[in-house]
């Protein structure tokens, strides 16, 4: 009887445990299903946001090319994801309108885009004066001061922009700010000679606050190396500055090649918006 009772209790306990296990499995399955739904929702939301941003980039790039590129011009071609659409539109117009256009790139990426689209490639040796340069930006403030260099091409971008009669910026709505630092949180890129990155970063932090960190590569060991074989510091500043003065002061530090601050250079910015429109901004009249 005692053995039978023990067997009966064991069977009962096994049943209870089995039932509890099934409930745990059901709860786990329900939780897993809920988690999958949340993940799908997050993925869908990000996908919609990314598609919207890409469409906004395209709208801005097309508007700039249509409004500023004419026949028999030398065009500076910037770098970055938005410029892909600008080159698409430029190539389309060259084919459709039989335009005679020569392109000067700001980076290896821009050079490859020009060649892939069958456009005429040149350089500043042969064409030191450009009619227009079109480029993207990481952030644009109310005065059309830019932060550029998120992709590492700031020096060549600034050289090409400085050689152009007209410098035009294209961006999506996420790059539009009243003041630098509101949208772009990664800091101001600064290209430096490799041997100088430590003293330059210390000098910047001491004189202007914040911190200047060496940009490390993602898919390779070590730091990011620019097209000019230099390093990049990303200066995370603490507050808004007189950007013209700061830009000049940083450039005077020995070892600094160029900054990603573009002050007083852009004459117009095109922003592709979420609603499918394009907003145009000119510098404020002083």
PDB file of C-alpha atoms in Angstrom, residues 5-271:
ATOM      1  CA  UNK A   5       0.603   5.259  -2.601  1.00  0.00           C
ATOM      2  CA  UNK A   6       4.085   6.383  -3.545  1.00  0.00           C
ATOM      3  CA  UNK A   7       3.497   5.354  -7.150  1.00  0.00           C
ATOM      4  CA  UNK A   8       0.169   7.180  -7.176  1.00  0.00           C
ATOM      5  CA  UNK A   9       1.810  10.283  -5.717  1.00  0.00           C
ATOM      6  CA  UNK A  10       4.640  10.034  -8.232  1.00  0.00           C
ATOM      7  CA  UNK A  11       2.182   9.787 -11.101  1.00  0.00           C
ATOM      8  CA  UNK A  12       0.236  12.737  -9.736  1.00  0.00           C
ATOM      9  CA  UNK A  13       3.402  14.784  -9.303  1.00  0.00           C
ATOM     10  CA  UNK A  14       4.511  13.873 -12.810  1.00  0.00           C
ATOM     11  CA  UNK A  15       1.137  14.995 -14.097  1.00  0.00           C
ATOM     12  CA  UNK A  16       1.360  18.274 -12.208  1.00  0.00           C
ATOM     13  CA  UNK A  17       4.914  18.857 -13.431  1.00  0.00           C
ATOM     14  CA  UNK A  18       3.946  17.895 -16.956  1.00  0.00           C
ATOM     15  CA  UNK A  19       1.022  20.335 -16.834  1.00  0.00           C
ATOM     16  CA  UNK A  20       3.269  23.071 -15.464  1.00  0.00           C
ATOM     17  CA  UNK A  21       5.817  22.330 -18.171  1.00  0.00           C
ATOM     18  CA  UNK A  22       3.161  22.654 -20.840  1.00  0.00           C
ATOM     19  CA  UNK A  23       2.086  25.983 -19.326  1.00  0.00           C
ATOM     20  CA  UNK A  24       5.713  27.158 -19.354  1.00  0.00           C
ATOM     21  CA  UNK A  25       6.074  26.078 -22.968  1.00  0.00           C
ATOM     22  CA  UNK A  26       2.836  27.865 -23.847  1.00  0.00           C
ATOM     23  CA  UNK A  27       3.940  30.997 -21.987  1.00  0.00           C
ATOM     24  CA  UNK A  28       7.361  30.810 -23.604  1.00  0.00           C
ATOM     25  CA  UNK A  29       5.764  30.341 -27.011  1.00  0.00           C
ATOM     26  CA  UNK A  30       3.401  33.239 -26.364  1.00  0.00           C
ATOM     27  CA  UNK A  31       6.282  35.427 -25.145  1.00  0.00           C
ATOM     28  CA  UNK A  32       8.395  34.380 -28.122  1.00  0.00           C
ATOM     29  CA  UNK A  33       5.518  35.164 -30.480  1.00  0.00           C
ATOM     30  CA  UNK A  34       5.049  38.574 -28.853  1.00  0.00           C
ATOM     31  CA  UNK A  35       8.790  39.223 -29.090  1.00  0.00           C
ATOM     32  CA  UNK A  36       8.771  38.266 -32.772  1.00  0.00           C
ATOM     33  CA  UNK A  37       5.865  40.633 -33.386  1.00  0.00           C
ATOM     34  CA  UNK A  38       7.753  43.452 -31.669  1.00  0.00           C
ATOM     35  CA  UNK A  39      10.871  42.671 -33.674  1.00  0.00           C
ATOM     36  CA  UNK A  40       8.865  42.642 -36.897  1.00  0.00           C
ATOM     37  CA  UNK A  41       7.267  45.946 -35.940  1.00  0.00           C
ATOM     38  CA  UNK A  42      10.669  47.514 -35.189  1.00  0.00           C
ATOM     39  CA  UNK A  43      12.079  46.117 -38.435  1.00  0.00           C
ATOM     40  CA  UNK A  44       9.080  47.390 -40.398  1.00  0.00           C
ATOM     41  CA  UNK A  45       9.297  50.841 -38.790  1.00  0.00           C
ATOM     42  CA  UNK A  46      13.005  51.080 -39.535  1.00  0.00           C
ATOM     43  CA  UNK A  47      12.438  49.867 -43.068  1.00  0.00           C
ATOM     44  CA  UNK A  48       9.756  52.512 -43.668  1.00  0.00           C
ATOM     45  CA  UNK A  49      11.972  55.231 -42.142  1.00  0.00           C
ATOM     46  CA  UNK A  50      14.954  54.158 -44.257  1.00  0.00           C
ATOM     47  CA  UNK A  51      12.882  54.091 -47.436  1.00  0.00           C
ATOM     48  CA  UNK A  52      11.496  57.527 -46.619  1.00  0.00           C
ATOM     49  CA  UNK A  53      14.994  58.907 -46.031  1.00  0.00           C
ATOM     50  CA  UNK A  54      16.283  57.394 -49.281  1.00  0.00           C
ATOM     51  CA  UNK A  55      13.412  58.925 -51.225  1.00  0.00           C
ATOM     52  CA  UNK A  56      14.113  62.280 -49.557  1.00  0.00           C
ATOM     53  CA  UNK A  57      17.779  62.060 -50.586  1.00  0.00           C
ATOM     54  CA  UNK A  58      16.748  61.358 -54.153  1.00  0.00           C
ATOM     55  CA  UNK A  59      14.344  64.314 -54.253  1.00  0.00           C
ATOM     56  CA  UNK A  60      16.995  66.731 -52.973  1.00  0.00           C
ATOM     57  CA  UNK A  61      19.679  65.427 -55.327  1.00  0.00           C
ATOM     58  CA  UNK A  62      17.437  65.567 -58.395  1.00  0.00           C
ATOM     59  CA  UNK A  63      16.331  69.121 -57.562  1.00  0.00           C
ATOM     60  CA  UNK A  64      19.918  70.342 -57.202  1.00  0.00           C
ATOM     61  CA  UNK A  65      21.087  68.740 -60.463  1.00  0.00           C
ATOM     62  CA  UNK A  66      18.063  70.054 -62.370  1.00  0.00           C
ATOM     63  CA  UNK A  67      18.447  73.591 -61.025  1.00  0.00           C
ATOM     64  CA  UNK A  68      22.221  74.035 -61.159  1.00  0.00           C
ATOM     65  CA  UNK A  69      23.696  71.880 -63.925  1.00  0.00           C
ATOM     66  CA  UNK A  70      23.732  73.222 -67.478  1.00  0.00           C
ATOM     67  CA  UNK A  71      25.416  72.307 -70.743  1.00  0.00           C
ATOM     68  CA  UNK A  72      29.183  72.826 -71.117  1.00  0.00           C
ATOM     69  CA  UNK A  73      29.884  72.859 -67.396  1.00  0.00           C
ATOM     70  CA  UNK A  74      32.560  71.385 -65.165  1.00  0.00           C
ATOM     71  CA  UNK A  75      30.837  69.807 -62.157  1.00  0.00           C
ATOM     72  CA  UNK A  76      32.376  68.873 -58.810  1.00  0.00           C
ATOM     73  CA  UNK A  77      30.923  65.576 -57.612  1.00  0.00           C
ATOM     74  CA  UNK A  78      30.787  65.089 -53.858  1.00  0.00           C
ATOM     75  CA  UNK A  79      30.828  61.931 -51.756  1.00  0.00           C
ATOM     76  CA  UNK A  80      28.322  59.968 -49.732  1.00  0.00           C
ATOM     77  CA  UNK A  81      24.986  58.217 -50.113  1.00  0.00           C
ATOM     78  CA  UNK A  82      22.987  61.236 -51.316  1.00  0.00           C
ATOM     79  CA  UNK A  83      25.455  61.923 -54.113  1.00  0.00           C
ATOM     80  CA  UNK A  84      24.672  58.524 -55.639  1.00  0.00           C
ATOM     81  CA  UNK A  85      21.280  59.947 -56.631  1.00  0.00           C
ATOM     82  CA  UNK A  86      22.845  63.164 -57.913  1.00  0.00           C
ATOM     83  CA  UNK A  87      25.123  61.201 -60.243  1.00  0.00           C
ATOM     84  CA  UNK A  88      22.176  59.059 -61.348  1.00  0.00           C
ATOM     85  CA  UNK A  89      20.272  62.181 -62.333  1.00  0.00           C
ATOM     86  CA  UNK A  90      23.319  63.803 -63.916  1.00  0.00           C
ATOM     87  CA  UNK A  91      23.928  60.746 -66.104  1.00  0.00           C
ATOM     88  CA  UNK A  92      20.246  60.629 -67.020  1.00  0.00           C
ATOM     89  CA  UNK A  93      20.273  64.248 -68.143  1.00  0.00           C
ATOM     90  CA  UNK A  94      23.521  63.795 -70.084  1.00  0.00           C
ATOM     91  CA  UNK A  95      21.915  60.927 -72.022  1.00  0.00           C
ATOM     92  CA  UNK A  96      18.541  62.582 -72.565  1.00  0.00           C
ATOM     93  CA  UNK A  97      19.695  66.142 -73.286  1.00  0.00           C
ATOM     94  CA  UNK A  98      23.069  65.311 -74.871  1.00  0.00           C
ATOM     95  CA  UNK A  99      24.837  67.557 -72.364  1.00  0.00           C
ATOM     96  CA  UNK A 100      28.563  68.147 -72.506  1.00  0.00           C
ATOM     97  CA  UNK A 101      29.553  67.743 -68.850  1.00  0.00           C
ATOM     98  CA  UNK A 102      32.933  67.129 -67.240  1.00  0.00           C
ATOM     99  CA  UNK A 103      33.057  65.777 -63.681  1.00  0.00           C
ATOM    100  CA  UNK A 104      35.716  66.286 -60.995  1.00  0.00           C
ATOM    101  CA  UNK A 105      35.452  63.844 -58.043  1.00  0.00           C
ATOM    102  CA  UNK A 106      36.038  64.507 -54.348  1.00  0.00           C
ATOM    103  CA  UNK A 107      36.967  60.923 -53.471  1.00  0.00           C
ATOM    104  CA  UNK A 108      37.667  57.466 -54.834  1.00  0.00           C
ATOM    105  CA  UNK A 109      33.960  56.668 -54.347  1.00  0.00           C
ATOM    106  CA  UNK A 110      32.946  59.683 -56.437  1.00  0.00           C
ATOM    107  CA  UNK A 111      35.477  58.756 -59.106  1.00  0.00           C
ATOM    108  CA  UNK A 112      34.013  55.255 -59.366  1.00  0.00           C
ATOM    109  CA  UNK A 113      30.468  56.612 -59.595  1.00  0.00           C
ATOM    110  CA  UNK A 114      31.492  58.913 -62.448  1.00  0.00           C
ATOM    111  CA  UNK A 115      33.151  56.071 -64.349  1.00  0.00           C
ATOM    112  CA  UNK A 116      30.300  53.601 -63.727  1.00  0.00           C
ATOM    113  CA  UNK A 117      27.824  56.057 -65.254  1.00  0.00           C
ATOM    114  CA  UNK A 118      30.004  56.711 -68.285  1.00  0.00           C
ATOM    115  CA  UNK A 119      30.495  60.389 -67.466  1.00  0.00           C
ATOM    116  CA  UNK A 120      33.570  62.376 -68.479  1.00  0.00           C
ATOM    117  CA  UNK A 121      36.154  62.253 -65.679  1.00  0.00           C
ATOM    118  CA  UNK A 122      38.644  65.035 -65.017  1.00  0.00           C
ATOM    119  CA  UNK A 123      40.651  66.537 -62.155  1.00  0.00           C
ATOM    120  CA  UNK A 124      41.748  69.882 -60.754  1.00  0.00           C
ATOM    121  CA  UNK A 125      44.989  69.789 -62.771  1.00  0.00           C
ATOM    122  CA  UNK A 126      43.017  70.055 -66.004  1.00  0.00           C
ATOM    123  CA  UNK A 127      39.996  71.913 -64.613  1.00  0.00           C
ATOM    124  CA  UNK A 128      41.059  74.016 -61.609  1.00  0.00           C
ATOM    125  CA  UNK A 129      37.916  76.153 -61.849  1.00  0.00           C
ATOM    126  CA  UNK A 130      34.531  74.458 -61.547  1.00  0.00           C
ATOM    127  CA  UNK A 131      31.147  75.864 -62.477  1.00  0.00           C
ATOM    128  CA  UNK A 132      29.302  74.102 -59.664  1.00  0.00           C
ATOM    129  CA  UNK A 133      30.008  71.530 -56.956  1.00  0.00           C
ATOM    130  CA  UNK A 134      27.238  69.384 -55.488  1.00  0.00           C
ATOM    131  CA  UNK A 135      27.832  67.543 -52.238  1.00  0.00           C
ATOM    132  CA  UNK A 136      26.045  66.134 -49.220  1.00  0.00           C
ATOM    133  CA  UNK A 137      26.434  67.023 -45.546  1.00  0.00           C
ATOM    134  CA  UNK A 138      26.192  65.328 -42.181  1.00  0.00           C
ATOM    135  CA  UNK A 139      24.476  68.388 -40.714  1.00  0.00           C
ATOM    136  CA  UNK A 140      23.395  71.836 -41.899  1.00  0.00           C
ATOM    137  CA  UNK A 141      22.564  74.666 -39.494  1.00  0.00           C
ATOM    138  CA  UNK A 142      20.418  77.763 -39.948  1.00  0.00           C
ATOM    139  CA  UNK A 143      23.384  79.745 -41.338  1.00  0.00           C
ATOM    140  CA  UNK A 144      24.297  77.000 -43.836  1.00  0.00           C
ATOM    141  CA  UNK A 145      27.367  76.076 -41.809  1.00  0.00           C
ATOM    142  CA  UNK A 146      28.056  72.416 -42.448  1.00  0.00           C
ATOM    143  CA  UNK A 147      29.581  69.448 -40.700  1.00  0.00           C
ATOM    144  CA  UNK A 148      31.081  67.125 -43.291  1.00  0.00           C
ATOM    145  CA  UNK A 149      33.477  64.226 -43.206  1.00  0.00           C
ATOM    146  CA  UNK A 150      31.378  61.444 -41.737  1.00  0.00           C
ATOM    147  CA  UNK A 151      32.567  59.360 -44.674  1.00  0.00           C
ATOM    148  CA  UNK A 152      36.155  60.538 -44.326  1.00  0.00           C
ATOM    149  CA  UNK A 153      36.469  62.664 -47.486  1.00  0.00           C
ATOM    150  CA  UNK A 154      36.404  66.147 -45.909  1.00  0.00           C
ATOM    151  CA  UNK A 155      39.706  67.530 -47.227  1.00  0.00           C
ATOM    152  CA  UNK A 156      39.117  66.727 -50.882  1.00  0.00           C
ATOM    153  CA  UNK A 157      35.476  67.765 -50.542  1.00  0.00           C
ATOM    154  CA  UNK A 158      36.525  71.179 -49.224  1.00  0.00           C
ATOM    155  CA  UNK A 159      39.156  71.635 -51.929  1.00  0.00           C
ATOM    156  CA  UNK A 160      36.661  70.886 -54.703  1.00  0.00           C
ATOM    157  CA  UNK A 161      33.972  73.067 -53.110  1.00  0.00           C
ATOM    158  CA  UNK A 162      36.487  75.916 -52.796  1.00  0.00           C
ATOM    159  CA  UNK A 163      37.294  75.688 -56.520  1.00  0.00           C
ATOM    160  CA  UNK A 164      33.634  75.991 -57.561  1.00  0.00           C
ATOM    161  CA  UNK A 165      31.823  79.177 -58.502  1.00  0.00           C
ATOM    162  CA  UNK A 166      28.723  77.728 -56.832  1.00  0.00           C
ATOM    163  CA  UNK A 167      28.632  75.174 -54.022  1.00  0.00           C
ATOM    164  CA  UNK A 168      25.292  73.429 -53.469  1.00  0.00           C
ATOM    165  CA  UNK A 169      24.373  71.000 -50.683  1.00  0.00           C
ATOM    166  CA  UNK A 170      21.887  68.133 -50.879  1.00  0.00           C
ATOM    167  CA  UNK A 171      20.521  66.315 -47.836  1.00  0.00           C
ATOM    168  CA  UNK A 172      17.474  64.672 -46.328  1.00  0.00           C
ATOM    169  CA  UNK A 173      15.344  66.080 -43.498  1.00  0.00           C
ATOM    170  CA  UNK A 174      17.431  64.317 -40.820  1.00  0.00           C
ATOM    171  CA  UNK A 175      20.424  66.567 -41.533  1.00  0.00           C
ATOM    172  CA  UNK A 176      18.568  69.846 -40.961  1.00  0.00           C
ATOM    173  CA  UNK A 177      19.389  71.615 -37.653  1.00  0.00           C
ATOM    174  CA  UNK A 178      19.029  75.051 -36.147  1.00  0.00           C
ATOM    175  CA  UNK A 179      22.472  74.638 -34.565  1.00  0.00           C
ATOM    176  CA  UNK A 180      25.285  72.171 -35.175  1.00  0.00           C
ATOM    177  CA  UNK A 181      25.177  69.210 -32.830  1.00  0.00           C
ATOM    178  CA  UNK A 182      21.394  68.932 -32.605  1.00  0.00           C
ATOM    179  CA  UNK A 183      21.136  66.099 -35.129  1.00  0.00           C
ATOM    180  CA  UNK A 184      24.716  64.971 -35.744  1.00  0.00           C
ATOM    181  CA  UNK A 185      26.110  63.497 -32.513  1.00  0.00           C
ATOM    182  CA  UNK A 186      29.414  62.095 -33.774  1.00  0.00           C
ATOM    183  CA  UNK A 187      31.323  65.369 -33.636  1.00  0.00           C
ATOM    184  CA  UNK A 188      33.345  67.430 -36.102  1.00  0.00           C
ATOM    185  CA  UNK A 189      35.726  65.326 -38.213  1.00  0.00           C
ATOM    186  CA  UNK A 190      39.289  66.619 -38.330  1.00  0.00           C
ATOM    187  CA  UNK A 191      41.868  65.135 -40.685  1.00  0.00           C
ATOM    188  CA  UNK A 192      45.339  64.941 -39.122  1.00  0.00           C
ATOM    189  CA  UNK A 193      48.832  63.755 -39.971  1.00  0.00           C
ATOM    190  CA  UNK A 194      49.164  60.301 -38.306  1.00  0.00           C
ATOM    191  CA  UNK A 195      52.116  61.206 -36.077  1.00  0.00           C
ATOM    192  CA  UNK A 196      50.236  64.228 -34.701  1.00  0.00           C
ATOM    193  CA  UNK A 197      46.890  62.728 -33.698  1.00  0.00           C
ATOM    194  CA  UNK A 198      47.655  62.551 -29.958  1.00  0.00           C
ATOM    195  CA  UNK A 199      48.996  66.121 -29.503  1.00  0.00           C
ATOM    196  CA  UNK A 200      46.263  67.505 -31.765  1.00  0.00           C
ATOM    197  CA  UNK A 201      43.495  65.742 -29.831  1.00  0.00           C
ATOM    198  CA  UNK A 202      44.938  66.991 -26.517  1.00  0.00           C
ATOM    199  CA  UNK A 203      45.240  70.565 -27.798  1.00  0.00           C
ATOM    200  CA  UNK A 204      41.683  70.646 -29.106  1.00  0.00           C
ATOM    201  CA  UNK A 205      40.243  69.296 -25.852  1.00  0.00           C
ATOM    202  CA  UNK A 206      42.292  71.745 -23.786  1.00  0.00           C
ATOM    203  CA  UNK A 207      41.400  74.820 -25.854  1.00  0.00           C
ATOM    204  CA  UNK A 208      37.793  74.095 -26.831  1.00  0.00           C
ATOM    205  CA  UNK A 209      36.551  71.461 -24.393  1.00  0.00           C
ATOM    206  CA  UNK A 210      34.891  68.186 -25.255  1.00  0.00           C
ATOM    207  CA  UNK A 211      37.010  65.336 -26.556  1.00  0.00           C
ATOM    208  CA  UNK A 212      38.630  64.452 -29.872  1.00  0.00           C
ATOM    209  CA  UNK A 213      38.823  60.715 -30.459  1.00  0.00           C
ATOM    210  CA  UNK A 214      40.663  58.794 -33.130  1.00  0.00           C
ATOM    211  CA  UNK A 215      38.172  57.247 -35.537  1.00  0.00           C
ATOM    212  CA  UNK A 216      38.588  53.482 -35.642  1.00  0.00           C
ATOM    213  CA  UNK A 217      37.733  51.325 -38.634  1.00  0.00           C
ATOM    214  CA  UNK A 218      34.793  48.922 -38.487  1.00  0.00           C
ATOM    215  CA  UNK A 219      35.788  46.148 -40.889  1.00  0.00           C
ATOM    216  CA  UNK A 220      39.540  46.289 -40.331  1.00  0.00           C
ATOM    217  CA  UNK A 221      41.884  46.514 -37.388  1.00  0.00           C
ATOM    218  CA  UNK A 222      43.190  49.973 -36.594  1.00  0.00           C
ATOM    219  CA  UNK A 223      42.146  53.530 -37.419  1.00  0.00           C
ATOM    220  CA  UNK A 224      40.304  54.853 -40.456  1.00  0.00           C
ATOM    221  CA  UNK A 225      42.758  56.006 -43.116  1.00  0.00           C
ATOM    222  CA  UNK A 226      41.666  58.736 -45.541  1.00  0.00           C
ATOM    223  CA  UNK A 227      42.265  58.900 -49.296  1.00  0.00           C
ATOM    224  CA  UNK A 228      45.241  61.102 -48.358  1.00  0.00           C
ATOM    225  CA  UNK A 229      46.703  58.430 -46.007  1.00  0.00           C
ATOM    226  CA  UNK A 230      45.876  60.460 -42.894  1.00  0.00           C
ATOM    227  CA  UNK A 231      43.874  59.794 -39.705  1.00  0.00           C
ATOM    228  CA  UNK A 232      40.585  61.335 -38.594  1.00  0.00           C
ATOM    229  CA  UNK A 233      39.717  62.716 -35.167  1.00  0.00           C
ATOM    230  CA  UNK A 234      36.054  63.173 -34.273  1.00  0.00           C
ATOM    231  CA  UNK A 235      35.742  66.163 -31.960  1.00  0.00           C
ATOM    232  CA  UNK A 236      32.637  65.917 -29.790  1.00  0.00           C
ATOM    233  CA  UNK A 237      32.152  69.520 -28.745  1.00  0.00           C
ATOM    234  CA  UNK A 238      30.184  70.569 -25.673  1.00  0.00           C
ATOM    235  CA  UNK A 239      28.260  73.584 -26.962  1.00  0.00           C
ATOM    236  CA  UNK A 240      27.766  75.839 -29.971  1.00  0.00           C
ATOM    237  CA  UNK A 241      30.756  77.935 -30.948  1.00  0.00           C
ATOM    238  CA  UNK A 242      31.702  80.775 -33.238  1.00  0.00           C
ATOM    239  CA  UNK A 243      32.404  78.254 -35.953  1.00  0.00           C
ATOM    240  CA  UNK A 244      34.375  80.577 -38.180  1.00  0.00           C
ATOM    241  CA  UNK A 245      36.838  81.363 -35.400  1.00  0.00           C
ATOM    242  CA  UNK A 246      37.020  77.772 -34.175  1.00  0.00           C
ATOM    243  CA  UNK A 247      37.594  76.458 -37.692  1.00  0.00           C
ATOM    244  CA  UNK A 248      40.495  78.874 -38.227  1.00  0.00           C
ATOM    245  CA  UNK A 249      42.008  78.138 -34.815  1.00  0.00           C
ATOM    246  CA  UNK A 250      41.921  74.364 -35.246  1.00  0.00           C
ATOM    247  CA  UNK A 251      43.469  74.581 -38.708  1.00  0.00           C
ATOM    248  CA  UNK A 252      46.414  76.466 -37.190  1.00  0.00           C
ATOM    249  CA  UNK A 253      47.299  73.569 -34.871  1.00  0.00           C
ATOM    250  CA  UNK A 254      50.408  71.831 -36.256  1.00  0.00           C
ATOM    251  CA  UNK A 255      49.469  68.471 -37.728  1.00  0.00           C
ATOM    252  CA  UNK A 256      45.899  69.404 -38.692  1.00  0.00           C
ATOM    253  CA  UNK A 257      45.253  68.955 -42.402  1.00  0.00           C
ATOM    254  CA  UNK A 258      41.623  70.135 -42.569  1.00  0.00           C
ATOM    255  CA  UNK A 259      38.405  70.311 -40.554  1.00  0.00           C
ATOM    256  CA  UNK A 260      34.919  69.121 -41.417  1.00  0.00           C
ATOM    257  CA  UNK A 261      33.527  72.596 -40.678  1.00  0.00           C
ATOM    258  CA  UNK A 262      32.381  74.257 -43.904  1.00  0.00           C
ATOM    259  CA  UNK A 263      31.759  77.872 -42.928  1.00  0.00           C
ATOM    260  CA  UNK A 264      30.425  80.419 -45.415  1.00  0.00           C
ATOM    261  CA  UNK A 265      30.910  78.080 -48.381  1.00  0.00           C
ATOM    262  CA  UNK A 266      27.471  76.733 -49.312  1.00  0.00           C
ATOM    263  CA  UNK A 267      25.224  79.097 -51.204  1.00  0.00           C
ATOM    264  CA  UNK A 268      22.145  76.866 -51.170  1.00  0.00           C
ATOM    265  CA  UNK A 269      20.906  73.684 -49.506  1.00  0.00           C
ATOM    266  CA  UNK A 270      18.196  71.340 -50.757  1.00  0.00           C
ATOM    267  CA  UNK A 271      16.417  69.191 -48.177  1.00  0.00           C
TER     268      UNK A 271
END
